mmCIF file with all atom_site columns, C-alpha atoms in Angstrom:
data_model
loop_
_atom_site.group_PDB
_atom_site.id
_atom_site.type_symbol
_atom_site.label_atom_id
_atom_site.label_alt_id
_atom_site.label_comp_id
_atom_site.label_asym_id
_atom_site.label_entity_id
_atom_site.label_seq_id
_atom_site.pdbx_PDB_ins_code
_atom_site.Cartn_x
_atom_site.Cartn_y
_atom_site.Cartn_z
_atom_site.occupancy
_atom_site.B_iso_or_equiv
_atom_site.pdbx_formal_charge
_atom_site.auth_seq_id
_atom_site.auth_comp_id
_atom_site.auth_asym_id
_atom_site.auth_atom_id
_atom_site.pdbx_PDB_model_num
ATOM 1  C CA . UNK K 1 1  ? 229.759 60.680  188.980 1.00 0.00 ? 1217 UNK K CA 1
ATOM 2  C CA . UNK K 1 2  ? 229.956 62.244  192.454 1.00 0.00 ? 1218 UNK K CA 1
ATOM 3  C CA . UNK K 1 3  ? 229.295 65.877  193.040 1.00 0.00 ? 1219 UNK K CA 1
ATOM 4  C CA . UNK K 1 4  ? 232.757 65.596  194.815 1.00 0.00 ? 1220 UNK K CA 1
ATOM 5  C CA . UNK K 1 5  ? 234.703 64.376  191.454 1.00 0.00 ? 1221 UNK K CA 1
ATOM 6  C CA . UNK K 1 6  ? 232.475 66.930  189.665 1.00 0.00 ? 1222 UNK K CA 1
ATOM 7  C CA . UNK K 1 7  ? 233.575 70.010  192.035 1.00 0.00 ? 1223 UNK K CA 1
ATOM 8  C CA . UNK K 1 8  ? 236.812 69.150  191.681 1.00 0.00 ? 1224 UNK K CA 1
ATOM 9  C CA . UNK K 1 9  ? 237.013 69.085  187.759 1.00 0.00 ? 1225 UNK K CA 1
ATOM 10 C CA . UNK K 1 10 ? 235.383 72.466  188.263 1.00 0.00 ? 1226 UNK K CA 1
ATOM 11 C CA . UNK K 1 11 ? 238.065 73.858  190.604 1.00 0.00 ? 1227 UNK K CA 1
ATOM 12 C CA . UNK K 1 12 ? 240.725 72.708  188.910 1.00 0.00 ? 1228 UNK K CA 1
ATOM 13 C CA . UNK K 1 13 ? 239.435 74.325  185.523 1.00 0.00 ? 1229 UNK K CA 1
ATOM 14 C CA . UNK K 1 14 ? 238.890 77.618  187.406 1.00 0.00 ? 1230 UNK K CA 1
ATOM 15 C CA . UNK K 1 15 ? 242.028 77.742  188.862 1.00 0.00 ? 1231 UNK K CA 1
ATOM 16 C CA . UNK K 1 16 ? 243.876 76.920  185.409 1.00 0.00 ? 1232 UNK K CA 1
ATOM 17 C CA . UNK K 1 17 ? 242.145 79.655  183.795 1.00 0.00 ? 1233 UNK K CA 1
ATOM 18 C CA . UNK K 1 18 ? 242.829 81.990  186.707 1.00 0.00 ? 1234 UNK K CA 1
ATOM 19 C CA . UNK K 1 19 ? 246.511 80.896  186.298 1.00 0.00 ? 1235 UNK K CA 1
ATOM 20 C CA . UNK K 1 20 ? 246.537 81.573  182.451 1.00 0.00 ? 1236 UNK K CA 1
ATOM 21 C CA . UNK K 1 21 ? 245.071 84.930  182.809 1.00 0.00 ? 1237 UNK K CA 1
ATOM 22 C CA . UNK K 1 22 ? 247.628 86.320  185.442 1.00 0.00 ? 1238 UNK K CA 1
ATOM 23 C CA . UNK K 1 23 ? 250.297 85.036  183.435 1.00 0.00 ? 1239 UNK K CA 1
ATOM 24 C CA . UNK K 1 24 ? 249.157 86.354  180.617 1.00 0.00 ? 1240 UNK K CA 1
ATOM 25 C CA . UNK K 1 25 ? 248.081 89.827  182.086 1.00 0.00 ? 1241 UNK K CA 1
ATOM 26 C CA . UNK K 1 26 ? 250.526 90.525  184.740 1.00 0.00 ? 1242 UNK K CA 1
ATOM 27 C CA . UNK K 1 27 ? 253.775 88.832  183.427 1.00 0.00 ? 1243 UNK K CA 1
ATOM 28 C CA . UNK K 1 28 ? 253.876 90.406  180.060 1.00 0.00 ? 1244 UNK K CA 1
ATOM 29 C CA . UNK K 1 29 ? 253.791 94.399  181.556 1.00 0.00 ? 1245 UNK K CA 1
ATOM 30 C CA . UNK K 1 30 ? 256.229 93.100  184.362 1.00 0.00 ? 1246 UNK K CA 1
ATOM 31 C CA . UNK K 1 31 ? 258.718 91.654  181.808 1.00 0.00 ? 1247 UNK K CA 1
ATOM 32 C CA . UNK K 1 32 ? 259.276 95.128  179.545 1.00 0.00 ? 1248 UNK K CA 1
ATOM 33 C CA . UNK K 1 33 ? 260.112 97.629  181.822 1.00 0.00 ? 1249 UNK K CA 1
ATOM 34 C CA . UNK K 1 34 ? 260.945 101.175 180.303 1.00 0.00 ? 1250 UNK K CA 1
ATOM 35 C CA . UNK K 1 35 ? 264.475 101.334 180.368 1.00 0.00 ? 1251 UNK K CA 1
ATOM 36 C CA . UNK K 1 36 ? 265.622 104.851 179.779 1.00 0.00 ? 1252 UNK K CA 1
ATOM 37 C CA . UNK K 1 37 ? 268.900 106.558 179.902 1.00 0.00 ? 1253 UNK K CA 1
ATOM 38 C CA . UNK K 1 38 ? 269.417 108.597 183.256 1.00 0.00 ? 1254 UNK K CA 1
ATOM 39 C CA . UNK K 1 39 ? 272.432 110.970 184.058 1.00 0.00 ? 1255 UNK K CA 1
ATOM 40 C CA . UNK K 1 40 ? 275.338 109.788 185.850 1.00 0.00 ? 1256 UNK K CA 1
ATOM 41 C CA . UNK K 1 41 ? 277.957 112.255 185.852 1.00 0.00 ? 1257 UNK K CA 1
ATOM 42 C CA . UNK K 1 42 ? 279.377 114.938 183.448 1.00 0.00 ? 1258 UNK K CA 1
ATOM 43 C CA . UNK K 1 43 ? 282.514 115.482 182.120 1.00 0.00 ? 1259 UNK K CA 1
ATOM 44 C CA . UNK K 1 44 ? 284.580 118.161 180.899 1.00 0.00 ? 1260 UNK K CA 1
ATOM 45 C CA . UNK K 1 45 ? 287.041 118.171 177.561 1.00 0.00 ? 1261 UNK K CA 1
ATOM 46 C CA . UNK K 1 46 ? 290.058 117.188 179.579 1.00 0.00 ? 1262 UNK K CA 1
ATOM 47 C CA . UNK K 1 47 ? 287.833 113.823 180.915 1.00 0.00 ? 1263 UNK K CA 1
ATOM 48 C CA . UNK K 1 48 ? 287.675 114.884 184.534 1.00 0.00 ? 1264 UNK K CA 1
ATOM 49 C CA . UNK K 1 49 ? 284.678 115.231 186.385 1.00 0.00 ? 1265 UNK K CA 1
ATOM 50 C CA . UNK K 1 50 ? 284.065 119.133 187.176 1.00 0.00 ? 1266 UNK K CA 1
ATOM 51 C CA . UNK K 1 51 ? 283.244 119.591 190.908 1.00 0.00 ? 1267 UNK K CA 1
ATOM 52 C CA . UNK K 1 52 ? 279.477 120.180 191.651 1.00 0.00 ? 1268 UNK K CA 1
ATOM 53 C CA . UNK K 1 53 ? 277.892 119.063 188.451 1.00 0.00 ? 1269 UNK K CA 1
ATOM 54 C CA . UNK K 1 54 ? 276.942 115.621 189.408 1.00 0.00 ? 1270 UNK K CA 1
ATOM 55 C CA . UNK K 1 55 ? 274.672 113.998 187.927 1.00 0.00 ? 1271 UNK K CA 1
ATOM 56 C CA . UNK K 1 56 ? 273.374 116.396 185.423 1.00 0.00 ? 1272 UNK K CA 1
ATOM 57 C CA . UNK K 1 57 ? 275.472 119.028 183.557 1.00 0.00 ? 1273 UNK K CA 1
ATOM 58 C CA . UNK K 1 58 ? 274.805 122.842 183.637 1.00 0.00 ? 1274 UNK K CA 1
ATOM 59 C CA . UNK K 1 59 ? 276.880 125.083 181.858 1.00 0.00 ? 1275 UNK K CA 1
ATOM 60 C CA . UNK K 1 60 ? 278.830 125.144 178.943 1.00 0.00 ? 1276 UNK K CA 1
ATOM 61 C CA . UNK K 1 61 ? 281.703 122.446 177.521 1.00 0.00 ? 1277 UNK K CA 1
ATOM 62 C CA . UNK K 1 62 ? 280.252 119.076 179.737 1.00 0.00 ? 1278 UNK K CA 1
ATOM 63 C CA . UNK K 1 63 ? 279.522 116.178 178.139 1.00 0.00 ? 1279 UNK K CA 1
ATOM 64 C CA . UNK K 1 64 ? 276.538 114.562 179.947 1.00 0.00 ? 1280 UNK K CA 1
ATOM 65 C CA . UNK K 1 65 ? 277.330 110.878 180.796 1.00 0.00 ? 1281 UNK K CA 1
ATOM 66 C CA . UNK K 1 66 ? 274.144 108.487 180.999 1.00 0.00 ? 1282 UNK K CA 1
ATOM 67 C CA . UNK K 1 67 ? 273.342 104.895 182.176 1.00 0.00 ? 1283 UNK K CA 1
ATOM 68 C CA . UNK K 1 68 ? 270.261 102.975 180.673 1.00 0.00 ? 1284 UNK K CA 1
ATOM 69 C CA . UNK K 1 69 ? 268.515 102.042 184.015 1.00 0.00 ? 1285 UNK K CA 1
ATOM 70 C CA . UNK K 1 70 ? 265.043 100.341 184.881 1.00 0.00 ? 1286 UNK K CA 1
ATOM 71 C CA . UNK K 1 71 ? 262.184 101.193 186.940 1.00 0.00 ? 1287 UNK K CA 1
ATOM 72 C CA . UNK K 1 72 ? 264.286 99.757  189.470 1.00 0.00 ? 1288 UNK K CA 1
ATOM 73 C CA . UNK K 1 73 ? 267.233 101.706 189.098 1.00 0.00 ? 1289 UNK K CA 1
ATOM 74 C CA . UNK K 1 74 ? 269.709 99.138  187.975 1.00 0.00 ? 1290 UNK K CA 1
ATOM 75 C CA . UNK K 1 75 ? 271.052 98.700  185.119 1.00 0.00 ? 1291 UNK K CA 1
ATOM 76 C CA . UNK K 1 76 ? 270.030 96.021  183.366 1.00 0.00 ? 1292 UNK K CA 1
ATOM 77 C CA . UNK K 1 77 ? 272.743 93.870  181.082 1.00 0.00 ? 1293 UNK K CA 1
ATOM 78 C CA . UNK K 1 78 ? 273.696 94.332  177.892 1.00 0.00 ? 1294 UNK K CA 1
ATOM 79 C CA . UNK K 1 79 ? 271.687 97.827  177.503 1.00 0.00 ? 1295 UNK K CA 1
ATOM 80 C CA . UNK K 1 80 ? 274.739 99.837  178.408 1.00 0.00 ? 1296 UNK K CA 1
ATOM 81 C CA . UNK K 1 81 ? 276.994 101.210 175.785 1.00 0.00 ? 1297 UNK K CA 1
#
């Protein structure tokens, strides 16, 4: 076998190993971002938004409205109720 053919096989093996490692380590963490509830608005007992209270509620008699968001600030499909 020529050294050129051996070099190609070794290079292909190294590239394949690097690809598997990158997908196994980097891909797993990116797919499972922390989806957490974020305050979006407040509503009073009448269902109206009181002025000056958005997005987090302060004071009594108010209901905090939230939306599930991923780290990019977007609402992922199927996670909002």
